[in-house]
Amino acid sequence: MATRVATLLCVVAAVSLTMSAQTEPVLTSANMPKYPPLACQARVQGIVKLTFALAAHGTEPTNVEVVSGHPALNSAALENVRTWRFDNPSAVERKYETTLEYRLSGRELSGGQTRRLTVTLESFHKMEIVTDVYQPTINY
């Protein structure tokens, strides 16, 4: 009897895990995030945490809000998340959190060089935006 109960609990746990994995939305499109030029020039780096909701079977994020982050980076992160589109199998509205990390590459460019922007997306829960900076102009 105890073996049957244990087996039943394992089956229920496996089914629950499978169902929860199937209800996770999939990011299907998004605009390329931008590193705000003034933040780059001021050498501002940091993490912006945002929350958003997806309606039942909804494809567009709603109620997008910044939870924490540097003011020079917040609006760019907010704008970007609003462009995201999902394939959302969930039958109920759910709230999600995402993190956009803005970093400077450490590579300083002189006037004629082209700046690189690298975006790494682990999932819609974490995105990393890395860019180069121009050497500061020093006037005396």
N, CA, C and O atoms as a MOPAC input file, in Angstrom:
PM7 MOZYME 1SCF
protein

 N      0.82400 1    -1.20000 1     0.00000 1
 C      0.00000 1     0.00000 1     0.00000 1
 C      0.86900 1     1.26600 1     0.00000 1
 O      0.62000 1     2.19700 1    -0.76600 1
 N      1.88800 1     1.28800 1     0.86700 1
 C      2.76600 1     2.46100 1     0.93800 1
 C      3.51000 1     2.65800 1    -0.37600 1
 O      3.77000 1     3.78900 1    -0.78600 1
 N      3.85300 1     1.54600 1    -1.04000 1
 C      4.54200 1     1.63800 1    -2.32900 1
 C      3.63800 1     2.25900 1    -3.37500 1
 O      4.08700 1     3.07300 1    -4.18200 1
 N      2.36400 1     1.88200 1    -3.36700 1
 C      1.40400 1     2.44300 1    -4.32900 1
 C      1.21100 1     3.94000 1    -4.10200 1
 O      1.15100 1     4.71900 1    -5.05300 1
 N      1.11500 1     4.32900 1    -2.84800 1
 C      0.94100 1     5.74600 1    -2.52700 1
 C      2.17500 1     6.53500 1    -2.97100 1
 O      2.04200 1     7.61900 1    -3.53900 1
 N      3.35300 1     6.01000 1    -2.72100 1
 C      4.58900 1     6.68300 1    -3.11000 1
 C      4.67300 1     6.79300 1    -4.63200 1
 O      5.06800 1     7.83100 1    -5.16500 1
 N      4.29700 1     5.71300 1    -5.32900 1
 C      4.30800 1     5.73100 1    -6.79400 1
 C      3.32200 1     6.76100 1    -7.31400 1
 O      3.63700 1     7.51500 1    -8.23500 1
 N      2.13200 1     6.79900 1    -6.73100 1
 C      1.11200 1     7.75600 1    -7.13300 1
 C      1.59200 1     9.19400 1    -6.92000 1
 O      1.38000 1    10.05600 1    -7.77300 1
 N      2.23700 1     9.44700 1    -5.78600 1
 C      2.76800 1    10.78600 1    -5.51800 1
 C      3.84200 1    11.16800 1    -6.53100 1
 O      3.89800 1    12.32000 1    -6.96100 1
 N      4.68800 1    10.23100 1    -6.91600 1
 C      5.72400 1    10.50500 1    -7.92000 1
 C      5.09900 1    10.83000 1    -9.26800 1
 O      5.55800 1    11.73400 1    -9.96700 1
 N      4.05000 1    10.09600 1    -9.63600 1
 C      3.36300 1    10.35500 1   -10.91000 1
 C      2.70500 1    11.73400 1   -10.88300 1
 O      2.81800 1    12.49100 1   -11.84800 1
 N      2.02800 1    12.06200 1    -9.80000 1
 C      1.38200 1    13.37600 1    -9.67400 1
 C      2.42600 1    14.48600 1    -9.74700 1
 O      2.20000 1    15.50100 1   -10.40600 1
 N      3.56300 1    14.30800 1    -9.08000 1
 C      4.62800 1    15.31300 1    -9.12400 1
 C      5.17300 1    15.46500 1   -10.53400 1
 O      5.42100 1    16.58600 1   -10.97800 1
 N      5.36400 1    14.36900 1   -11.24300 1
 C      5.88200 1    14.43000 1   -12.61900 1
 C      4.90000 1    15.12200 1   -13.54200 1
 O      5.30300 1    15.92600 1   -14.38200 1
 N      3.61200 1    14.82200 1   -13.40000 1
 C      2.58100 1    15.46800 1   -14.22800 1
 C      2.53100 1    16.96100 1   -13.92100 1
 O      2.41500 1    17.77600 1   -14.83600 1
 N      2.61700 1    17.32400 1   -12.65100 1
 C      2.59500 1    18.74300 1   -12.27000 1
 C      3.77900 1    19.48700 1   -12.86100 1
 O      3.61800 1    20.59300 1   -13.37700 1
 N      4.96300 1    18.89800 1   -12.79200 1
 C      6.15000 1    19.53400 1   -13.36700 1
 C      6.01500 1    19.68000 1   -14.87200 1
 O      6.39100 1    20.71100 1   -15.42900 1
 N      5.48700 1    18.66700 1   -15.53600 1
 C      5.30200 1    18.72300 1   -16.98300 1
 C      4.31100 1    19.80900 1   -17.35300 1
 O      4.53800 1    20.56400 1   -18.29800 1
 N      3.21300 1    19.89200 1   -16.61700 1
 C      2.19100 1    20.90900 1   -16.91400 1
 C      2.73400 1    22.30400 1   -16.65600 1
 O      2.44600 1    23.21800 1   -17.42800 1
 N      3.50700 1    22.49800 1   -15.59900 1
 C      4.04000 1    23.83300 1   -15.31900 1
 C      5.05400 1    24.23200 1   -16.37400 1
 O      5.13600 1    25.40700 1   -16.73000 1
 N      5.82800 1    23.28600 1   -16.88400 1
 C      6.79100 1    23.58900 1   -17.93600 1
 C      6.08400 1    23.97100 1   -19.22500 1
 O      6.59700 1    24.78800 1   -19.98900 1
 N      4.91700 1    23.39300 1   -19.47800 1
 C      4.17500 1    23.69000 1   -20.69600 1
 C      3.48800 1    25.03800 1   -20.63300 1
 O      3.14900 1    25.59200 1   -21.67800 1
 N      3.26900 1    25.58700 1   -19.44700 1
 C      2.55400 1    26.85500 1   -19.35300 1
 C      3.50100 1    28.05500 1   -19.31600 1
 O      3.03700 1    29.19300 1   -19.24400 1
 N      4.78400 1    27.83400 1   -19.36200 1
 C      5.74300 1    28.93800 1   -19.38600 1
 C      5.67200 1    29.61500 1   -20.75800 1
 O      5.81200 1    28.94200 1   -21.77900 1
 N      5.45700 1    30.93400 1   -20.79900 1
 C      5.39900 1    31.61300 1   -22.09500 1
 C      6.74800 1    31.58600 1   -22.80500 1
 O      7.79900 1    31.49100 1   -22.17100 1
 N      6.69800 1    31.66900 1   -24.11500 1
 C      7.90300 1    31.67700 1   -24.93400 1
 C      7.99400 1    33.03100 1   -25.62600 1
 O      7.05100 1    33.46200 1   -26.29000 1
 N      9.13400 1    33.69800 1   -25.46700 1
 C      9.36700 1    34.98100 1   -26.12600 1
 C      9.55500 1    34.71000 1   -27.61800 1
 O     10.49000 1    34.01100 1   -28.01000 1
 N      8.66500 1    35.26500 1   -28.45400 1
 C      8.72500 1    35.00500 1   -29.89300 1
 C      9.31900 1    36.16200 1   -30.67700 1
 O      9.86500 1    35.95500 1   -31.76100 1
 N      9.22200 1    37.39100 1   -30.14500 1
 C      9.85900 1    38.52400 1   -30.81800 1
 C     10.09800 1    39.65300 1   -29.82300 1
 O      9.40700 1    39.79500 1   -28.81500 1
 N     11.10700 1    40.44700 1   -30.15500 1
 C     11.46900 1    41.59600 1   -29.31700 1
 C     12.34600 1    42.52200 1   -30.13500 1
 O     13.12300 1    42.06800 1   -30.97600 1
 N     12.22700 1    43.81100 1   -29.89300 1
 C     13.14800 1    44.75300 1   -30.52700 1
 C     14.51500 1    44.61100 1   -29.87900 1
 O     14.63200 1    44.22700 1   -28.71500 1
 N     15.53900 1    44.92400 1   -30.64700 1
 C     16.90100 1    44.90200 1   -30.11800 1
 C     17.00800 1    45.98800 1   -29.04700 1
 O     16.70000 1    47.15000 1   -29.31400 1
 N     17.44200 1    45.62300 1   -27.83900 1
 C     17.57000 1    46.64400 1   -26.79100 1
 C     18.66900 1    47.63800 1   -27.12900 1
 O     19.63100 1    47.31100 1   -27.82500 1
 N     18.51500 1    48.84400 1   -26.63100 1
 C     19.49900 1    49.89400 1   -26.86800 1
 C     20.14100 1    50.28400 1   -25.54700 1
 O     19.49700 1    50.31600 1   -24.49800 1
 N     21.42100 1    50.57600 1   -25.63300 1
 C     22.12400 1    51.12700 1   -24.47000 1
 C     21.93000 1    52.63100 1   -24.57500 1
 O     22.37600 1    53.22400 1   -25.55700 1
 N     21.28900 1    53.26900 1   -23.61400 1
 C     21.03600 1    54.70000 1   -23.72600 1
 C     22.33900 1    55.48200 1   -23.93300 1
 O     23.27900 1    55.31800 1   -23.15600 1
 N     22.41100 1    56.32900 1   -24.96700 1
 C     23.65200 1    57.04400 1   -25.27200 1
 C     24.19200 1    57.88000 1   -24.10800 1
 O     25.39900 1    57.89400 1   -23.86600 1
 N     23.31400 1    58.57100 1   -23.39200 1
 C     23.78900 1    59.39200 1   -22.27000 1
 C     24.33300 1    58.52500 1   -21.13700 1
 O     25.30600 1    58.89100 1   -20.47900 1
 N     23.70400 1    57.38300 1   -20.91700 1
 C     24.20200 1    56.45600 1   -19.88600 1
 C     25.56200 1    55.90200 1   -20.28600 1
 O     26.44900 1    55.74700 1   -19.44600 1
 N     25.72000 1    55.60800 1   -21.55600 1
 C     27.00100 1    55.09900 1   -22.05300 1
 C     28.07900 1    56.17100 1   -21.91000 1
 O     29.19000 1    55.89700 1   -21.45400 1
 N     27.73400 1    57.38800 1   -22.30500 1
 C     28.68800 1    58.49200 1   -22.22700 1
 C     29.09500 1    58.76200 1   -20.77800 1
 O     30.25300 1    59.07500 1   -20.49800 1
 N     28.13900 1    58.64000 1   -19.86800 1
 C     28.42000 1    58.86600 1   -18.44500 1
 C     28.98600 1    57.61200 1   -17.77400 1
 O     29.25900 1    57.61200 1   -16.57300 1
 N     29.15700 1    56.55000 1   -18.55400 1
 C     29.68600 1    55.27700 1   -18.07500 1
 C     28.83500 1    54.65400 1   -16.96600 1
 O     29.34800 1    54.12000 1   -15.98300 1
 N     27.52300 1    54.74400 1   -17.16200 1
 C     26.58200 1    54.16300 1   -16.21100 1
 C     26.33300 1    52.70700 1   -16.59200 1
 O     26.02800 1    52.40600 1   -17.74500 1
 N     26.46300 1    51.81800 1   -15.63000 1
 C     26.16300 1    50.40400 1   -15.80700 1
 C     25.20900 1    50.00400 1   -14.69600 1
 O     25.10900 1    50.68800 1   -13.67800 1
 N     24.51600 1    48.90900 1   -14.89000 1
 C     23.67100 1    48.44400 1   -13.80400 1
 C     22.60700 1    47.47500 1   -14.25000 1
 O     22.47700 1    47.14700 1   -15.43000 1
 N     21.85300 1    47.02800 1   -13.27500 1
 C     20.78600 1    46.06900 1   -13.49000 1
 C     19.45600 1    46.77100 1   -13.30200 1
 O     19.25100 1    47.50200 1   -12.33300 1
 N     18.54900 1    46.53300 1   -14.25400 1
 C     17.18500 1    47.05400 1   -14.14900 1
 C     16.26400 1    45.85000 1   -13.98600 1
 O     16.24100 1    44.95800 1   -14.83400 1
 N     15.51100 1    45.83300 1   -12.89900 1
 C     14.53200 1    44.77300 1   -12.67000 1
 C     13.15400 1    45.33200 1   -12.97400 1
 O     12.79200 1    46.42100 1   -12.52800 1
 N     12.38900 1    44.56200 1   -13.74600 1
 C     11.04700 1    44.97900 1   -14.12200 1
 C     10.06200 1    43.85400 1   -13.86000 1
 O     10.43100 1    42.68000 1   -13.81600 1
 N      8.80400 1    44.23000 1   -13.68900 1
 C      7.73400 1    43.24800 1   -13.61700 1
 C      6.74200 1    43.56200 1   -14.72700 1
 O      6.61200 1    44.70700 1   -15.16000 1
 N      6.05200 1    42.53300 1   -15.17500 1
 C      4.99200 1    42.72400 1   -16.16300 1
 C      3.99700 1    41.58200 1   -16.01400 1
 O      4.28800 1    40.55400 1   -15.40300 1
 N      2.83300 1    41.78500 1   -16.57900 1
 C      1.79700 1    40.75700 1   -16.54400 1
 C      1.50900 1    40.30000 1   -17.96600 1
 O      1.65600 1    41.05600 1   -18.92600 1
 N      1.09800 1    39.05200 1   -18.07500 1
 C      0.58600 1    38.51500 1   -19.33200 1
 C     -0.82000 1    38.01400 1   -19.04900 1
 O     -1.02600 1    37.16800 1   -18.17900 1
 N     -1.78500 1    38.54500 1   -19.79200 1
 C     -3.16400 1    38.09000 1   -19.64700 1
 C     -3.25300 1    36.63500 1   -20.08400 1
 O     -2.34200 1    36.11900 1   -20.73100 1
 N     -4.34200 1    35.98000 1   -19.73300 1
 C     -4.56000 1    34.60200 1   -20.16600 1
 C     -4.45300 1    34.53000 1   -21.68100 1
 O     -5.17900 1    35.22200 1   -22.39400 1
 N     -3.56500 1    33.71000 1   -22.16100 1
 C     -3.28700 1    33.54200 1   -23.59600 1
 C     -2.85800 1    34.84700 1   -24.26300 1
 O     -2.86800 1    34.94400 1   -25.49000 1
 N     -2.48200 1    35.84600 1   -23.47200 1
 C     -2.06000 1    37.14000 1   -24.01000 1
 C     -0.68300 1    37.07100 1   -24.63400 1
 O      0.15100 1    36.25400 1   -24.24200 1
 N     -0.45200 1    37.93200 1   -25.60300 1
 C      0.84100 1    37.93800 1   -26.28900 1
 C      1.67900 1    39.16300 1   -25.94800 1
 O      2.89400 1    39.15300 1   -26.14200 1
 N      1.04200 1    40.22100 1   -25.44000 1
 C      1.75600 1    41.46600 1   -25.13900 1
 C      1.81300 1    41.69800 1   -23.63700 1
 O      0.82200 1    41.50100 1   -22.93400 1
 N      2.99500 1    42.12400 1   -23.14000 1
 C      3.09400 1    42.41700 1   -21.70500 1
 C      2.27300 1    43.65700 1   -21.33900 1
 O      2.22300 1    44.63100 1   -22.08900 1
 N      1.64000 1    43.59700 1   -20.18200 1
 C      0.88500 1    44.73600 1   -19.66000 1
 C      1.41700 1    45.06900 1   -18.27600 1
 O      2.15300 1    44.28600 1   -17.67300 1
 N      1.03700 1    46.23400 1   -17.78300 1
 C      1.45900 1    46.67100 1   -16.44400 1
 C      2.96800 1    46.54600 1   -16.25700 1
 O      3.43200 1    46.06100 1   -15.22500 1
 N      3.73100 1    46.98700 1   -17.25700 1
 C      5.18700 1    46.91200 1   -17.17800 1
 C      5.66500 1    47.99700 1   -16.21500 1
 O      5.35400 1    49.17400 1   -16.39500 1
 N      6.42200 1    47.59800 1   -15.19500 1
 C      6.89100 1    48.53900 1   -14.17800 1
 C      8.33600 1    48.25900 1   -13.80900 1
 O      8.76800 1    47.10800 1   -13.76300 1
 N      9.07800 1    49.32500 1   -13.54900 1
 C     10.44500 1    49.18500 1   -13.06200 1
 C     10.38700 1    48.96900 1   -11.55700 1
 O      9.75500 1    49.73700 1   -10.83100 1
 N     11.05000 1    47.92000 1   -11.10100 1
 C     11.12900 1    47.62000 1    -9.66900 1
 C     12.35700 1    48.30000 1    -9.08200 1
 O     12.29500 1    48.89800 1    -8.00800 1
 N     13.48000 1    48.20000 1    -9.80200 1
 C     14.71000 1    48.84800 1    -9.36100 1
 C     15.63300 1    49.03500 1   -10.55400 1
 O     15.54200 1    48.32000 1   -11.55100 1
 N     16.52200 1    50.01000 1   -10.42900 1
 C     17.48300 1    50.26100 1   -11.49300 1
 C     17.92400 1    51.70900 1   -11.51000 1
 O     17.34100 1    52.55600 1   -10.83300 1
 N     18.95400 1    51.98400 1   -12.28600 1
 C     19.48600 1    53.33600 1   -12.41100 1
 C     18.54700 1    54.16000 1   -13.29300 1
 O     18.11300 1    53.68000 1   -14.34100 1
 N     18.22700 1    55.38700 1   -12.89000 1
 C     17.31800 1    56.22300 1   -13.67600 1
 C     17.76100 1    56.42300 1   -15.13400 1
 O     16.91400 1    56.59500 1   -16.01100 1
 N     19.06200 1    56.40300 1   -15.40400 1
 C     19.54500 1    56.60300 1   -16.77300 1
 C     19.27300 1    55.37700 1   -17.65800 1
 O     19.33100 1    55.47100 1   -18.88400 1
 N     18.97700 1    54.22600 1   -17.03200 1
 C     18.76100 1    52.98400 1   -17.78000 1
 C     17.29500 1    52.54500 1   -17.79800 1
 O     16.88000 1    51.79500 1   -18.68200 1
 N     16.51800 1    53.01000 1   -16.82800 1
 C     15.14900 1    52.52100 1   -16.63900 1
 C     14.24600 1    52.67900 1   -17.85600 1
 O     13.55700 1    51.73200 1   -18.23500 1
 N     14.23500 1    53.85100 1   -18.47200 1
 C     13.29300 1    54.07100 1   -19.57700 1
 C     13.63000 1    53.20600 1   -20.78200 1
 O     12.72000 1    52.74100 1   -21.46900 1
 N     14.91000 1    52.97500 1   -21.06200 1
 C     15.29600 1    52.11300 1   -22.18600 1
 C     14.83700 1    50.67700 1   -21.93000 1
 O     14.34900 1    50.00800 1   -22.84000 1
 N     14.99300 1    50.20800 1   -20.70300 1
 C     14.56200 1    48.85500 1   -20.35300 1
 C     13.04100 1    48.73500 1   -20.45900 1
 O     12.52400 1    47.75300 1   -20.99300 1
 N     12.33900 1    49.73000 1   -19.95400 1
 C     10.87700 1    49.74700 1   -20.00000 1
 C     10.38200 1    49.72300 1   -21.44600 1
 O      9.49000 1    48.94800 1   -21.79200 1
 N     10.96300 1    50.57100 1   -22.27900 1
 C     10.60000 1    50.61800 1   -23.70400 1
 C     10.81300 1    49.26500 1   -24.36100 1
 O      9.97000 1    48.80400 1   -25.13000 1
 N     11.94100 1    48.62900 1   -24.05900 1
 C     12.24800 1    47.36700 1   -24.70700 1
 C     11.27000 1    46.26600 1   -24.31300 1
 O     10.78600 1    45.53400 1   -25.17500 1
 N     10.97700 1    46.14300 1   -23.03800 1
 C     10.07100 1    45.07500 1   -22.58500 1
 C      8.68600 1    45.25300 1   -23.19900 1
 O      8.00400 1    44.26600 1   -23.47400 1
 N      8.26900 1    46.47700 1   -23.41500 1
 C      6.95600 1    46.72200 1   -24.03500 1
 C      6.88300 1    46.22600 1   -25.47900 1
 O      5.78500 1    46.05800 1   -26.00900 1
 N      8.02400 1    45.98800 1   -26.12600 1
 C      8.02900 1    45.48700 1   -27.51000 1
 C      7.99300 1    43.96300 1   -27.57700 1
 O      7.83200 1    43.39700 1   -28.65800 1
 N      8.13900 1    43.30100 1   -26.44800 1
 C      8.19600 1    41.84400 1   -26.44200 1
 C      6.84800 1    41.24200 1   -26.81100 1
 O      5.79800 1    41.78500 1   -26.46600 1
 N      6.88900 1    40.10000 1   -27.52400 1
 C      5.69000 1    39.34600 1   -27.87300 1
 C      5.91700 1    37.88700 1   -27.50100 1
 O      7.01600 1    37.35400 1   -27.65500 1
 N      4.87100 1    37.25900 1   -27.01500 1
 C      4.97100 1    35.90900 1   -26.46800 1
 C      3.98800 1    34.94900 1   -27.12400 1
 O      2.94700 1    35.34600 1   -27.64800 1
 N      4.35400 1    33.68100 1   -27.07600 1
 C      3.42100 1    32.59300 1   -27.30400 1
 C      3.09200 1    32.13000 1   -25.89200 1
 O      3.94100 1    31.55500 1   -25.21100 1
 N      1.87000 1    32.37700 1   -25.45100 1
 C      1.52000 1    32.18700 1   -24.04400 1
 C      0.39500 1    31.16600 1   -23.89400 1
 O     -0.76500 1    31.49100 1   -24.14800 1
 N      0.71300 1    29.94400 1   -23.49000 1
 C     -0.32100 1    28.91900 1   -23.33900 1
 C     -1.09900 1    28.99500 1   -22.03000 1
 O     -2.04800 1    28.23500 1   -21.83800 1
 N     -0.72000 1    29.89100 1   -21.13200 1
 C     -1.34900 1    29.94900 1   -19.81000 1
 C     -2.79800 1    30.42800 1   -19.91400 1
 O     -3.09700 1    31.38900 1   -20.62300 1
 N     -3.68300 1    29.74900 1   -19.20300 1
 C     -5.10600 1    30.09000 1   -19.21500 1
 C     -5.46800 1    31.11100 1   -18.14100 1
 O     -6.63600 1    31.47300 1   -18.00400 1
 N     -4.48400 1    31.57600 1   -17.38100 1
 C     -4.73500 1    32.58900 1   -16.35300 1
 C     -3.70200 1    33.70400 1   -16.48400 1
 O     -2.60000 1    33.49100 1   -16.99100 1
 N     -4.07400 1    34.89100 1   -16.02200 1
 C     -3.10900 1    35.99600 1   -16.02700 1
 C     -2.01600 1    35.68600 1   -15.01800 1
 O     -2.28400 1    35.19600 1   -13.92100 1
 N     -0.76900 1    35.98100 1   -15.40800 1
 C      0.36100 1    35.74600 1   -14.51400 1
 C      1.29100 1    36.94300 1   -14.54500 1
 O      1.37200 1    37.66500 1   -15.53800 1
 N      1.99800 1    37.14000 1   -13.42700 1
 C      2.96700 1    38.22500 1   -13.31200 1
 C      4.37000 1    37.63400 1   -13.38600 1
 O      4.64000 1    36.57300 1   -12.82200 1
 N      5.26500 1    38.33800 1   -14.09200 1
 C      6.62700 1    37.86300 1   -14.28000 1
 C      7.61100 1    38.95600 1   -13.90500 1
 O      7.26900 1    40.13800 1   -13.87900 1
 N      8.84400 1    38.54300 1   -13.61300 1
 C      9.92800 1    39.48600 1   -13.35900 1
 C     11.03800 1    39.21300 1   -14.36300 1
 O     11.32500 1    38.06100 1   -14.68900 1
 N     11.65100 1    40.27000 1   -14.84300 1
 C     12.77800 1    40.13700 1   -15.74800 1
 C     13.88500 1    41.07700 1   -15.31400 1
 O     13.64500 1    42.07100 1   -14.62900 1
 N     15.09700 1    40.74700 1   -15.72200 1
 C     16.27100 1    41.54200 1   -15.37700 1
 C     17.03200 1    41.88000 1   -16.64200 1
 O     17.36900 1    40.98900 1   -17.42200 1
 N     17.30500 1    43.15000 1   -16.85300 1
 C     18.15100 1    43.59200 1   -17.95900 1
 C     19.41500 1    44.16400 1   -17.34700 1
 O     19.36600 1    45.12300 1   -16.57700 1
 N     20.54300 1    43.57200 1   -17.69400 1
 C     21.83000 1    44.02600 1   -17.15200 1
 C     22.56500 1    44.81300 1   -18.23000 1
 O     22.86900 1    44.28600 1   -19.30000 1
 N     22.84200 1    46.06700 1   -17.93900 1
 C     23.57800 1    46.94000 1   -18.85300 1
 C     25.02300 1    47.01200 1   -18.38100 1
 O     25.29600 1    47.40000 1   -17.24500 1
 N     25.96000 1    46.62900 1   -19.27700 1
 C     27.37400 1    46.65400 1   -18.92100 1
 C     28.18100 1    47.30700 1   -20.03100 1
 O     27.82600 1    47.24200 1   -21.20800 1
 N     29.27100 1    47.93500 1   -19.62700 1
 C     30.23300 1    48.47800 1   -20.58600 1
 C     31.31800 1    47.43200 1   -20.77900 1
 O     31.74600 1    46.79100 1   -19.81900 1
 N     31.75900 1    47.26000 1   -22.00300 1
 C     32.69900 1    46.17900 1   -22.32300 1
 C     34.10200 1    46.41300 1   -21.78100 1
 O     34.87300 1    45.46600 1   -21.62900 1
 N     34.43700 1    47.65800 1   -21.49100 1
 C     35.80300 1    47.96700 1   -21.07400 1
 C     36.66900 1    48.32300 1   -22.26900 1
 O     37.81800 1    48.73200 1   -22.10800 1
 N     36.12600 1    48.17100 1   -23.45300 1
 C     36.84100 1    48.50100 1   -24.69000 1
 C     36.54300 1    49.95100 1   -25.04400 1
 O     35.39900 1    50.30200 1   -25.33200 1
 N     37.57000 1    50.78900 1   -25.02200 1
 C     37.38700 1    52.20200 1   -25.35900 1
 C     37.77200 1    52.43400 1   -26.80900 1
 O     38.80200 1    51.95000 1   -27.27800 1
 N     36.94400 1    53.16700 1   -27.50100 1
 C     37.13400 1    53.42500 1   -28.92300 1
 C     37.57300 1    54.85200 1   -29.15000 1
 O     37.24700 1    55.75100 1   -28.37400 1
 N     38.31900 1    55.05200 1   -30.22600 1
 C     38.63300 1    56.42900 1   -30.62900 1
 C     37.59700 1    56.84000 1   -31.67200 1
 O     36.77900 1    56.02200 1   -32.09400 1
 N     37.63000 1    58.08400 1   -32.08000 1
 C     36.60900 1    58.68400 1   -32.93400 1
 C     36.10700 1    57.88500 1   -34.11500 1
 O     34.89200 1    57.81900 1   -34.30300 1
 N     36.96100 1    57.26800 1   -34.93100 1
 C     36.51600 1    56.63200 1   -36.15800 1
 C     36.04100 1    55.19200 1   -36.02000 1
 O     35.51700 1    54.63300 1   -36.98400 1
 N     36.20600 1    54.58000 1   -34.87000 1
 C     35.84200 1    53.17400 1   -34.70400 1
 C     34.34100 1    53.01000 1   -34.46600 1
 O     33.67400 1    53.91500 1   -33.96400 1
 N     33.83000 1    51.84700 1   -34.83300 1
 C     32.41500 1    51.56000 1   -34.67200 1
 C     32.17800 1    50.84500 1   -33.34300 1
 O     32.89700 1    49.91800 1   -32.97000 1
 N     31.15700 1    51.30500 1   -32.65500 1
 C     30.80800 1    50.71900 1   -31.36400 1
 C     30.06500 1    49.40300 1   -31.57800 1
 O     29.21400 1    49.30000 1   -32.46100 1
 N     30.39000 1    48.40700 1   -30.77100 1
 C     29.69000 1    47.12400 1   -30.81200 1
 C     28.64600 1    47.07600 1   -29.70700 1
 O     28.82000 1    47.65200 1   -28.63400 1
 N     27.55800 1    46.37500 1   -29.99800 1
 C     26.52800 1    46.11800 1   -28.99700 1
 C     26.28900 1    44.61800 1   -29.00000 1
 O     25.96900 1    44.04000 1   -30.03900 1
 N     26.44400 1    43.98400 1   -27.84400 1
 C     26.23000 1    42.54600 1   -27.72000 1
 C     25.05400 1    42.32100 1   -26.77900 1
 O     25.01600 1    42.86200 1   -25.67400 1
 N     24.10600 1    41.52500 1   -27.22500 1
 C     22.94100 1    41.21100 1   -26.40100 1
 C     22.91100 1    39.70600 1   -26.17000 1
 O     22.98200 1    38.92200 1   -27.11700 1
 N     22.80600 1    39.30800 1   -24.90400 1
 C     22.72300 1    37.90600 1   -24.54300 1
 C     21.38000 1    37.68300 1   -23.85800 1
 O     21.01800 1    38.39200 1   -22.91900 1
 N     20.65800 1    36.69300 1   -24.34200 1
 C     19.33000 1    36.40900 1   -23.80300 1
 C     19.30200 1    34.96300 1   -23.32900 1
 O     19.28800 1    34.03500 1   -24.13800 1
 N     19.29300 1    34.77700 1   -21.99900 1
 C     19.18400 1    33.42000 1   -21.44900 1
 C     17.75000 1    32.92600 1   -21.58400 1
 O     17.50700 1    31.79500 1   -22.00400 1
 N     16.82600 1    33.76800 1   -21.23200 1
 C     15.39300 1    33.55600 1   -21.38400 1
 C     14.80300 1    34.94900 1   -21.21200 1
 O     15.54600 1    35.91200 1   -21.02400 1
 N     13.49600 1    35.07200 1   -21.27400 1
 C     12.95200 1    36.40600 1   -21.06700 1
 C     13.13200 1    36.86700 1   -19.62700 1
 O     12.82500 1    38.01300 1   -19.30100 1
 N     13.62200 1    35.99100 1   -18.76900 1
 C     13.84400 1    36.36700 1   -17.37500 1
 C     15.15700 1    37.12400 1   -17.16800 1
 O     15.30800 1    37.83300 1   -16.17300 1
 N     16.11200 1    36.98300 1   -18.09900 1
 C     17.40100 1    37.66800 1   -17.93300 1
 C     17.99700 1    37.99300 1   -19.29800 1
 O     18.14200 1    37.12700 1   -20.16100 1
 N     18.33800 1    39.27000 1   -19.46500 1
 C     18.96700 1    39.75000 1   -20.69000 1
 C     20.17500 1    40.58900 1   -20.30100 1
 O     20.14400 1    41.31300 1   -19.30700 1
 N     21.24700 1    40.48500 1   -21.09800 1
 C     22.46400 1    41.25500 1   -20.84000 1
 C     22.76500 1    42.10000 1   -22.07900 1
 O     22.77200 1    41.58600 1   -23.19800 1
 N     23.01000 1    43.38400 1   -21.87900 1
 C     23.32200 1    44.31700 1   -22.95200 1
 C     24.70600 1    44.89300 1   -22.66700 1
 O     24.91300 1    45.54000 1   -21.64000 1
 N     25.66200 1    44.65500 1   -23.58200 1
 C     27.04500 1    45.09400 1   -23.38000 1
 C     27.44900 1    45.95100 1   -24.57000 1
 O     27.19100 1    45.58200 1   -25.71600 1
 N     28.08300 1    47.09400 1   -24.30700 1
 C     28.53000 1    47.96600 1   -25.39200 1
 C     29.90700 1    48.53900 1   -25.09200 1
 O     30.37900 1    48.51300 1   -23.95600 1
 N     30.54100 1    49.06000 1   -26.14700 1
 C     31.82900 1    49.74500 1   -26.02200 1
 C     31.56800 1    51.21800 1   -25.72700 1
 O     30.45900 1    51.71100 1   -25.93600 1
 N     32.58600 1    51.91700 1   -25.24200 1
 C     32.46600 1    53.35500 1   -24.99300 1
 C     33.56200 1    54.09400 1   -25.74700 1
 O     34.63600 1    53.55300 1   -26.00600 1
 N     33.26900 1    55.32200 1   -26.08800 1
 C     34.27400 1    56.16900 1   -26.72400 1
 C     35.15200 1    56.79000 1   -25.65100 1
 O     34.69200 1    57.09700 1   -24.55100 1
 N     36.42500 1    56.96900 1   -25.99000 1
 C     37.34400 1    57.60000 1   -25.04300 1
 C     36.83800 1    59.01200 1   -24.77400 1
 O     36.37500 1    59.70400 1   -25.68100 1
 N     36.93400 1    59.41900 1   -23.53600 1
 C     36.46500 1    60.76300 1   -23.21200 1
 C     37.33700 1    61.82900 1   -23.89200 1
 O     38.55400 1    61.69200 1   -24.01700 1
 N     36.66700 1    62.87300 1   -24.31400 1
 C     37.39500 1    64.01100 1   -24.89500 1
 C     37.79700 1    64.91000 1   -23.73800 1
 O     36.96900 1    65.28400 1   -22.90700 1
 N     39.06400 1    65.24900 1   -23.69600 1
 C     39.55200 1    66.09000 1   -22.61000 1
 C     39.96400 1    67.42800 1   -23.21000 1
 O     40.85700 1    67.50400 1   -24.05400 1
 N     39.30500 1    68.45800 1   -22.76200 1
 C     39.62100 1    69.81500 1   -23.19300 1
 C     40.22000 1    70.58700 1   -22.02600 1
 O     39.70700 1    70.53900 1   -20.90800 1
 N     41.30700 1    71.29600 1   -22.29500 1
 C     41.93000 1    72.07100 1   -21.22600 1
 C     41.86900 1    73.53700 1   -21.55600 1
 O     42.34300 1    74.36500 1   -20.77700 1

